[in-house]
């Protein structure tokens, strides 16, 4: 890859303005880190990184509204029209206390020192678009050209300082599609203890970035080869070399990776669900005669394991519920003979808001089996039937009924009680069977006629 020539016209005005203002106040300031890397790759970027000789207090003097996102480490965030600009004072870390936090941060006036404490050579380039000066003390530009991910300095030491770096190595291997330099790869194998001591939130962050790569599998493979996969994802490691059956070309682990790659990169929930969708298989595997394996109920076991894994990685409740739900539902079956009522019940049990994601997961799962049987047409058909039902705005939940709990209580002279909910559920069942029933008049009549004496017996 030839790097796109760095050109100050590619730096938005608000970022240039920050560099200029720092310079006019007598400080040095450079575009650094991920921002330079992405500019060199010709990739559009969201966040900007600026390194400066100004102390955080001096930056705050110029930008009183800057947000202290990592003040202890000298990072302030200046929001701009062109995205956030993270301004970090040149620094070196020393006296590491544990693998997570530098014990002391010394602000140095030396740009090169700052670059040398960074993780990978491709992240250790600085560029001043105002003068055109490029500072690359670790050979990052050459590595970038050759697609090599190389730790800055002595890899083993760098990983010992911060156990997140090995995970970042896997993340960058995936997002940049780079190969690890040999000594860097070797050092990864000795970083197990440090990787285990990193804060879960930081791991989660890197994992999510990895999942946005074209092929997250590259990152997981780096972790597996380094013996690090099981540190944070033991349920994925347990899938390695677990054989399947005639529906699959791969073992459970490689099937999982192929599924994850095939899931839409813009949908993190689906990518996560793909990652976890079959983790229940190792525990539920049973061999039948002839060596064929079954994985009865693996989606239910897998959902529980997913919840546990996402808890370990401190994912938020909503995303965890979402992903767990997709894992639990991923084995749905469909047959042409299904009545429209059956399709409505399917939509209801999956939830309208999860249908598109579940289909995406199932398509990826199908690609991931490696048998190249082509697009599953039954899915196409089910999707068309679902769309037609959604378009017709037929009732799919109690909310959609033409009557509500108050109606039920009034007509039957009932106090608020679980019974009211039961009746509404029963009405919904009937409406799912026959959407024509969903008018106020007919449902009121149905309540009067069917539920006054005994709901159980008169229900269908
Ligand atoms: P992204 O494009 O995902 O933002 P990035 O390279 O900008 O990637 P950040 O986490 O934003 O990654 O960090 C910005 C820069 O800070 C990196 O490019 C790197 O130079 C440095 N850096 C970040 N984390 C570490 C770390 N754990 N150890 C050493 N240097 C780091
Ligand atoms: Mg960044």
Coordinates of C-alpha atoms and ligand atoms in Angstrom, one line a residue:
X1 CA 0.0 0.0 0.0
X2 CA 1.4 3.4 -0.9
X3 CA 0.5 5.9 1.7
X4 CA -1.7 8.8 0.6
X5 CA 0.5 11.8 0.8
X6 CA -0.1 13.8 3.9
X7 CA -1.8 17.0 2.8
X8 CA -2.9 19.8 5.2
X9 CA -6.0 20.3 3.1
X10 CA -7.2 17.0 4.6
X11 CA -7.1 18.5 8.1
X12 CA -10.4 20.3 8.9
X13 CA -10.2 24.0 9.8
X14 CA -11.2 23.6 13.5
X15 CA -8.2 21.2 14.0
X16 CA -5.8 23.5 12.2
X17 CA -7.1 26.3 14.3
X18 CA -6.2 24.4 17.5
X19 CA -2.7 23.7 16.3
X20 CA -2.3 27.3 15.3
X21 CA -3.6 28.7 18.6
X22 CA -1.3 26.4 20.6
X23 CA 1.7 27.4 18.4
X24 CA 0.9 31.1 18.8
X25 CA 1.0 30.7 22.5
X26 CA 4.5 29.4 22.3
X27 CA 3.8 25.6 22.5
X28 CA 4.6 22.9 20.1
X29 CA 1.7 20.9 18.7
X30 CA 1.4 18.0 16.3
X31 CA -1.3 15.7 15.0
X32 CA -0.3 12.3 16.5
X33 CA -1.4 8.7 17.1
X34 CA -4.4 7.2 15.4
X35 CA -5.1 10.4 13.5
X36 CA -1.8 10.4 11.6
X37 CA -2.1 6.7 11.0
X38 CA -5.6 7.0 9.5
X39 CA -4.6 10.1 7.4
X40 CA -1.7 8.1 6.0
X41 CA -4.0 5.2 5.1
X42 CA -6.3 7.6 3.5
X43 CA -9.2 6.7 5.8
X44 CA -11.7 9.3 6.9
X45 CA -11.4 9.9 10.7
X46 CA -13.9 10.7 13.5
X47 CA -11.6 11.7 16.3
X48 CA -8.4 13.8 16.2
X49 CA -5.4 13.3 18.4
X50 CA -3.1 16.2 19.1
X51 CA 0.1 16.1 21.1
X52 CA 1.5 19.2 22.6
X53 CA 4.2 20.6 24.8
X54 CA 1.6 22.7 26.6
X55 CA 0.5 21.4 30.0
X56 CA -3.2 20.6 30.6
X57 CA -3.5 23.9 32.6
X58 CA -2.0 25.8 29.7
X59 CA -4.4 24.1 27.3
X60 CA -7.3 24.9 29.6
X61 CA -6.2 28.5 29.6
X62 CA -6.6 28.6 25.9
X63 CA -9.7 26.4 25.8
X64 CA -11.7 26.9 29.1
X65 CA -14.4 24.6 27.8
X66 CA -12.1 21.6 27.1
X67 CA -13.3 18.5 28.9
X68 CA -10.9 16.7 31.2
X69 CA -11.3 13.2 29.8
X70 CA -8.0 11.9 31.2
X71 CA -6.6 14.9 33.1
X72 CA -4.3 12.7 35.2
X73 CA -2.7 11.5 32.1
X74 CA -2.8 14.9 30.5
X75 CA -5.7 14.4 28.1
X76 CA -8.3 17.1 27.4
X77 CA -11.0 16.8 24.8
X78 CA -12.0 19.8 22.7
X79 CA -15.3 19.3 20.9
X80 CA -15.2 20.8 17.4
X81 CA -17.4 20.8 14.3
X82 CA -15.0 18.3 12.8
X83 CA -15.3 15.9 15.7
X84 CA -13.6 15.6 19.1
X85 CA -10.0 16.6 19.3
X86 CA -8.1 14.9 22.1
X87 CA -5.2 17.1 23.2
X88 CA -2.6 15.2 25.2
X89 CA 0.5 16.7 26.8
X90 CA 3.7 15.0 25.7
X91 CA 4.5 12.5 28.4
X92 CA 6.5 9.5 29.4
X93 CA 5.3 7.0 32.0
X94 CA 7.6 5.8 34.7
X95 CA 7.4 3.7 37.9
X96 CA 4.7 1.4 36.8
X97 CA 2.8 0.2 39.8
X98 CA 0.7 -2.5 38.2
X99 CA -0.1 -3.4 34.7
X100 CA -2.9 -0.9 34.5
X101 CA -1.9 2.5 35.5
X102 CA 1.4 4.3 35.2
X103 CA 2.5 5.2 38.7
X104 CA 3.7 8.6 37.7
X105 CA 3.2 10.7 34.6
X106 CA 6.0 13.1 33.9
X107 CA 5.3 15.8 31.4
X108 CA 8.2 16.1 29.1
X109 CA 8.9 18.7 26.5
X110 CA 10.1 16.1 24.2
X111 CA 7.9 14.9 21.4
X112 CA 10.1 12.0 20.6
X113 CA 10.0 10.7 24.1
X114 CA 6.2 10.9 23.9
X115 CA 6.2 8.9 20.7
X116 CA 8.4 6.2 22.1
X117 CA 6.0 5.4 24.9
X118 CA 3.2 4.7 22.5
X119 CA 2.1 1.1 21.7
X120 CA 2.8 0.4 18.1
X121 CA 5.1 2.0 15.5
X122 CA 2.2 2.9 13.2
X123 CA 0.6 4.8 16.2
X124 CA 3.9 6.6 17.0
X125 CA 4.1 9.1 14.1
X126 CA 3.6 12.9 14.5
X127 CA 2.9 15.4 11.8
X128 CA 2.6 19.2 11.9
X129 CA 0.3 20.1 9.0
X130 CA 1.3 23.8 9.4
X131 CA 5.0 23.2 8.7
X132 CA 4.8 19.8 7.0
X133 CA 7.2 18.3 9.5
X134 CA 6.9 14.6 10.0
X135 CA 8.4 12.9 13.1
X136 CA 8.8 9.2 13.0
X137 CA 11.4 8.0 15.4
X138 CA 10.3 4.3 15.4
X139 CA 9.9 3.6 11.7
X140 CA 6.2 3.7 11.7
X141 CA 5.9 4.9 8.2
X142 CA 7.8 1.9 6.8
X143 CA 5.7 -0.5 8.8
X144 CA 2.5 1.1 7.7
X145 CA 3.6 0.7 4.0
X146 CA 4.4 -2.9 4.6
X147 CA 1.3 -3.7 6.7
X148 CA 3.3 -4.6 9.8
X149 CA 2.2 -4.2 13.4
X150 CA 5.3 -3.8 15.5
X151 CA 5.5 -2.9 19.2
X152 CA 7.5 0.2 19.9
X153 CA 10.8 -0.8 21.7
X154 CA 11.1 -4.0 23.5
X155 CA 7.7 -5.8 23.0
X156 CA 7.9 -8.0 26.1
X157 CA 8.5 -4.9 28.3
X158 CA 5.8 -2.9 26.6
X159 CA 3.2 -5.6 27.1
X160 CA 4.3 -6.0 30.7
X161 CA 3.7 -2.3 31.3
X162 CA 0.2 -2.4 30.0
X163 CA -1.8 -5.6 29.5
X164 CA -4.2 -3.9 27.2
X165 CA -1.6 -3.6 24.5
X166 CA -1.8 -7.3 23.5
X167 CA -5.5 -6.9 23.0
X168 CA -4.9 -3.7 21.1
X169 CA -2.5 -5.7 18.9
X170 CA -5.3 -8.1 18.1
X171 CA -7.7 -5.2 17.5
X172 CA -5.3 -3.5 15.1
X173 CA -4.4 -6.7 13.3
X174 CA -8.1 -7.0 12.6
X175 CA -9.0 -3.3 11.7
X176 CA -5.8 -2.6 9.8
X177 CA -5.5 -6.1 8.4
X178 CA -1.8 -6.0 9.3
X179 CA 0.6 -8.9 10.1
X180 CA 2.3 -9.0 13.5
X181 CA 6.1 -8.6 13.4
X182 CA 7.8 -11.8 14.7
X183 CA 9.1 -10.5 18.1
X184 CA 5.8 -8.7 18.8
X185 CA 3.9 -12.0 18.1
X186 CA 6.3 -13.9 20.3
X187 CA 5.9 -11.5 23.2
X188 CA 2.1 -11.8 23.0
X189 CA 2.5 -15.4 24.1
X190 CA 4.0 -14.3 27.3
X191 CA 1.5 -11.7 28.2
X192 CA -1.3 -13.8 29.7
X193 CA -1.0 -12.7 33.3
X194 CA -1.0 -9.0 32.3
X195 CA -3.9 -9.3 30.0
X196 CA -5.9 -10.9 32.8
X197 CA -5.3 -7.9 35.0
X198 CA -6.7 -5.2 32.6
X199 CA -10.0 -3.5 33.6
X200 CA -12.9 -5.2 31.8
X201 CA -14.2 -1.9 30.4
X202 CA -11.0 -1.3 28.5
X203 CA -11.2 -4.8 27.1
X204 CA -14.8 -4.3 26.1
X205 CA -13.8 -1.1 24.3
X206 CA -11.2 -2.9 22.2
X207 CA -13.5 -5.8 21.5
X208 CA -16.1 -3.5 20.1
X209 CA -13.6 -1.8 17.9
X210 CA -12.4 -5.2 16.7
X211 CA -16.0 -6.2 15.9
X212 CA -16.2 -3.3 13.5
X213 CA -13.4 -4.6 11.4
X214 CA -14.2 -6.2 8.0
X215 CA -13.0 -9.5 9.4
X216 CA -13.0 -9.6 13.2
X217 CA -11.7 -13.2 12.9
X218 CA -8.2 -11.9 12.2
X219 CA -8.2 -10.5 15.7
X220 CA -9.6 -13.6 17.4
X221 CA -7.0 -15.7 15.6
X222 CA -4.2 -13.5 16.9
X223 CA -5.5 -14.0 20.4
X224 CA -5.9 -17.8 19.9
X225 CA -2.4 -18.2 18.4
X226 CA -1.0 -16.2 21.4
X227 CA -2.9 -18.4 23.9
X228 CA -4.8 -15.3 25.0
X229 CA -8.3 -16.1 23.7
X230 CA -9.4 -17.8 26.9
X231 CA -8.4 -15.0 29.2
X232 CA -11.5 -12.9 28.5
X233 CA -13.5 -15.3 26.2
X234 CA -13.1 -18.8 27.7
X235 CA -16.4 -19.8 26.1
X236 CA -15.1 -19.1 22.7
X237 CA -11.8 -20.9 23.4
X238 CA -13.9 -23.9 24.4
X239 CA -15.3 -24.1 20.9
X240 CA -11.9 -24.7 19.4
X241 CA -11.7 -28.2 17.7
X242 CA -15.3 -29.2 18.7
X243 CA -16.5 -31.2 15.7
X244 CA -19.9 -30.7 14.2
X245 CA -22.1 -32.7 11.8
X246 CA -23.0 -32.8 8.1
X247 CA -24.6 -29.4 8.2
X248 CA -21.2 -27.8 8.8
X249 CA -17.8 -27.6 7.1
X250 CA -16.0 -26.2 10.1
X251 CA -15.6 -27.0 13.8
X252 CA -17.7 -24.8 16.2
X253 CA -14.9 -22.2 16.6
X254 CA -14.2 -21.6 12.9
X255 CA -17.9 -21.7 12.2
X256 CA -18.3 -18.9 14.8
X257 CA -15.5 -16.8 13.2
X258 CA -17.0 -17.2 9.8
X259 CA -20.4 -16.2 11.1
X260 CA -19.0 -13.2 12.9
X261 CA -17.2 -12.0 9.7
X262 CA -20.4 -12.5 7.7
X263 CA -22.6 -10.5 10.1
X264 CA -23.0 -6.8 9.2
X265 CA -20.1 -4.8 10.5
X266 CA -22.3 -1.8 11.2
X267 CA -24.4 -3.8 13.6
X268 CA -22.4 -4.5 16.8
X269 CA -25.3 -6.3 18.5
X270 CA -25.5 -8.8 15.6
X271 CA -21.7 -9.2 15.5
X272 CA -21.7 -9.9 19.2
X273 CA -24.6 -12.4 18.8
X274 CA -22.7 -14.1 16.0
X275 CA -19.7 -14.4 18.3
X276 CA -21.7 -16.0 21.1
X277 CA -24.5 -17.8 19.1
X278 CA -23.0 -21.3 19.4
X279 CA -21.1 -21.1 22.7
X280 CA -23.6 -23.5 24.1
X281 CA -22.5 -26.2 21.7
X282 CA -19.5 -27.7 23.6
X283 CA -21.6 -28.3 26.7
X284 CA -24.6 -29.8 24.8
X285 CA -22.8 -31.9 22.3
X286 CA -23.9 -35.5 22.1
X287 CA -22.7 -38.0 19.6
X288 CA -25.1 -40.3 17.8
X289 CA -24.3 -43.5 15.9
X290 CA -22.2 -42.8 12.9
X291 CA -20.3 -39.9 14.6
X292 CA -23.0 -37.3 13.9
X293 CA -23.3 -34.7 16.6
X294 CA -26.3 -33.1 18.1
X295 CA -26.4 -29.9 20.2
X296 CA -29.8 -30.1 21.7
X297 CA -31.0 -26.8 23.3
X298 CA -27.6 -25.2 22.8
X299 CA -29.3 -21.9 22.1
X300 CA -30.8 -21.8 25.6
X301 CA -27.6 -22.8 27.3
X302 CA -25.7 -20.4 25.0
X303 CA -28.0 -17.5 26.0
X304 CA -27.1 -18.0 29.6
X305 CA -23.4 -18.2 28.8
X306 CA -23.7 -15.1 26.7
X307 CA -25.2 -13.2 29.6
X308 CA -22.4 -14.3 31.8
X309 CA -19.7 -13.4 29.3
X310 CA -21.1 -10.0 28.6
X311 CA -21.4 -9.4 32.4
X312 CA -17.7 -10.2 32.8
X313 CA -16.9 -7.7 30.1
X314 CA -19.2 -5.1 31.8
X315 CA -21.5 -4.6 28.9
X316 CA -24.6 -2.5 29.6
X317 CA -27.9 -4.1 30.4
X318 CA -29.7 -3.2 27.1
X319 CA -27.1 -4.5 24.8
X320 CA -26.7 -7.6 26.9
X321 CA -30.4 -8.3 26.8
X322 CA -30.5 -7.7 23.1
X323 CA -27.6 -10.0 22.3
X324 CA -28.8 -12.7 24.7
X325 CA -32.2 -12.6 23.1
X326 CA -30.8 -13.1 19.6
X327 CA -28.7 -16.0 20.8
X328 CA -31.7 -17.7 22.3
X329 CA -33.8 -17.1 19.2
X330 CA -31.3 -18.0 16.5
X331 CA -32.5 -21.6 16.0
X332 CA -36.1 -20.6 14.9
X333 CA -37.5 -22.8 12.2
X334 CA -39.9 -22.0 9.4
X335 CA -42.0 -24.1 7.2
X336 CA -43.9 -23.1 4.1
X337 CA -47.1 -24.6 5.7
X338 CA -47.1 -22.0 8.4
X339 CA -50.4 -20.1 8.5
X340 CA -50.3 -16.3 8.7
X341 CA -51.3 -16.7 12.3
X342 CA -48.2 -18.7 12.9
X343 CA -46.1 -16.0 11.3
X344 CA -47.8 -13.4 13.6
X345 CA -47.0 -15.6 16.6
X346 CA -43.4 -15.8 15.4
X347 CA -43.1 -12.0 15.1
X348 CA -44.7 -11.7 18.5
X349 CA -42.3 -14.1 20.2
X350 CA -39.2 -12.6 18.6
X351 CA -40.3 -9.0 19.0
X352 CA -40.8 -6.6 16.0
X353 CA -37.7 -4.7 16.9
X354 CA -35.5 -7.8 16.8
X355 CA -36.7 -9.3 13.6
X356 CA -34.2 -7.6 11.2
X357 CA -31.3 -8.4 13.5
X358 CA -32.3 -12.0 13.9
X359 CA -32.5 -12.4 10.1
X360 CA -29.1 -10.9 9.7
X361 CA -27.8 -13.3 12.3
X362 CA -29.4 -16.3 10.6
X363 CA -28.0 -15.3 7.2
X364 CA -24.5 -14.9 8.6
X365 CA -25.0 -18.3 10.4
X366 CA -25.9 -19.8 7.1
X367 CA -22.9 -18.4 5.3
X368 CA -20.7 -19.5 8.3
X369 CA -21.6 -23.2 7.9
X370 CA -19.2 -23.1 5.0
X371 CA -21.2 -25.4 2.7
X372 CA -21.9 -22.7 0.2
X373 CA -25.5 -23.7 -0.4
X374 CA -26.4 -20.2 -1.3
X375 CA -28.9 -17.9 0.2
X376 CA -31.6 -19.7 2.2
X377 CA -34.8 -19.1 0.3
X378 CA -37.1 -20.0 3.1
X379 CA -35.7 -16.9 4.9
X380 CA -36.6 -14.8 1.9
X381 CA -40.1 -16.1 2.0
X382 CA -40.5 -15.7 5.7
X383 CA -39.1 -12.1 5.5
X384 CA -41.7 -11.3 2.8
X385 CA -44.5 -12.7 4.9
X386 CA -43.3 -10.8 8.0
X387 CA -43.1 -7.6 5.9
X388 CA -46.6 -8.0 4.6
X389 CA -47.9 -8.5 8.2
X390 CA -46.0 -5.5 9.5
X391 CA -47.2 -3.4 6.6
X392 CA -50.8 -4.3 7.2
X393 CA -50.2 -3.1 10.8
X394 CA -52.0 -6.1 12.2
X395 CA -52.0 -6.4 16.0
X396 CA -48.9 -8.2 17.3
X397 CA -49.0 -7.2 21.0
X398 CA -51.5 -6.2 23.6
X399 CA -50.7 -2.6 22.9
X400 CA -52.1 -3.0 19.5
X401 CA -55.5 -4.3 20.6
X402 CA -58.6 -2.2 20.0
X403 CA -59.5 -2.5 23.7
X404 CA -57.4 -2.1 26.8
X405 CA -57.3 -3.2 30.5
X406 CA -59.8 -0.5 31.5
X407 CA -62.3 -1.8 29.0
X408 CA -61.9 -5.3 30.4
X409 CA -62.4 -4.1 34.0
X410 CA -65.4 -2.0 33.2
X411 CA -67.2 -4.6 31.1
X412 CA -66.6 -7.4 33.5
X413 CA -66.7 -5.2 36.6
X414 CA -63.3 -6.5 37.7
X415 CA -60.8 -4.9 40.0
X416 CA -57.2 -4.5 38.7
X417 CA -55.7 -7.9 38.9
X418 CA -53.5 -10.4 36.9
X419 CA -56.8 -11.7 35.6
X420 CA -57.1 -8.6 33.4
X421 CA -53.8 -9.3 31.8
X422 CA -54.7 -12.9 31.2
X423 CA -57.9 -11.9 29.4
X424 CA -56.0 -9.4 27.2
X425 CA -53.5 -12.1 26.4
X426 CA -56.3 -14.4 25.4
X427 CA -57.8 -11.8 23.2
X428 CA -54.5 -11.2 21.6
X429 CA -54.2 -15.0 20.9
X430 CA -57.5 -14.8 19.1
X431 CA -56.6 -11.7 17.2
X432 CA -53.3 -13.2 16.1
X433 CA -55.4 -16.1 14.7
X434 CA -58.0 -13.8 13.1
X435 CA -57.0 -10.1 12.7
X436 CA -60.6 -9.2 11.7
X437 CA -61.5 -9.6 15.3
X438 CA -59.5 -6.5 16.3
X439 CA -62.3 -3.9 16.3
X440 CA -63.5 -2.3 19.5
X441 CA -67.0 -3.5 18.9
X442 CA -66.2 -7.1 18.3
X443 CA -63.7 -7.3 21.2
X444 CA -66.1 -5.7 23.7
X445 CA -68.7 -8.2 22.6
X446 CA -66.1 -11.0 22.9
X447 CA -65.3 -9.9 26.5
X448 CA -68.9 -9.8 27.4
X449 CA -69.8 -13.1 25.9
X450 CA -66.7 -15.1 26.6
X451 CA -65.2 -14.0 29.8
X452 CA -68.1 -13.2 32.1
X453 CA -68.3 -16.7 33.5
X454 CA -65.1 -18.6 33.0
X455 CA -62.3 -17.4 30.8
X456 CA -60.5 -20.7 30.6
X457 CA -63.4 -22.7 29.2
X458 CA -64.7 -20.2 26.7
X459 CA -61.3 -19.3 25.3
X460 CA -60.0 -21.1 22.2
Ligands
LIG1 P1 -8.8 4.6 17.0 O1 -8.7 4.8 15.6 O2 -9.5 3.4 17.4 O3 -9.1 5.8 17.9 P2 -6.2 5.1 18.0 O4 -4.8 4.6 17.6 O5 -6.5 6.5 17.9 O6 -7.3 4.2 17.3 P3 -6.7 5.4 20.8 O7 -7.1 4.4 21.8 O8 -7.6 6.5 20.5 O9 -6.3 4.6 19.5 O10 -5.3 6.0 21.3 C1 -4.7 7.1 20.6 C2 -3.2 6.9 20.6 O11 -2.7 6.9 21.9 C3 -2.7 5.7 19.9 O12 -2.6 5.8 18.5 C4 -1.4 5.4 20.6 O13 -0.4 6.2 20.0 C5 -1.6 5.9 22.0 N1 -2.1 4.8 22.9 C6 -3.4 4.4 23.1 N2 -3.5 3.5 24.0 C7 -2.2 3.1 24.3 C8 -1.6 2.2 25.2 N3 -2.4 1.3 25.9 N4 -0.3 2.1 25.3 C9 0.5 3.0 24.6 N5 0.0 3.9 23.7 C10 -1.3 4.0 23.6
LIG2 MG1 -8.2 7.6 18.7

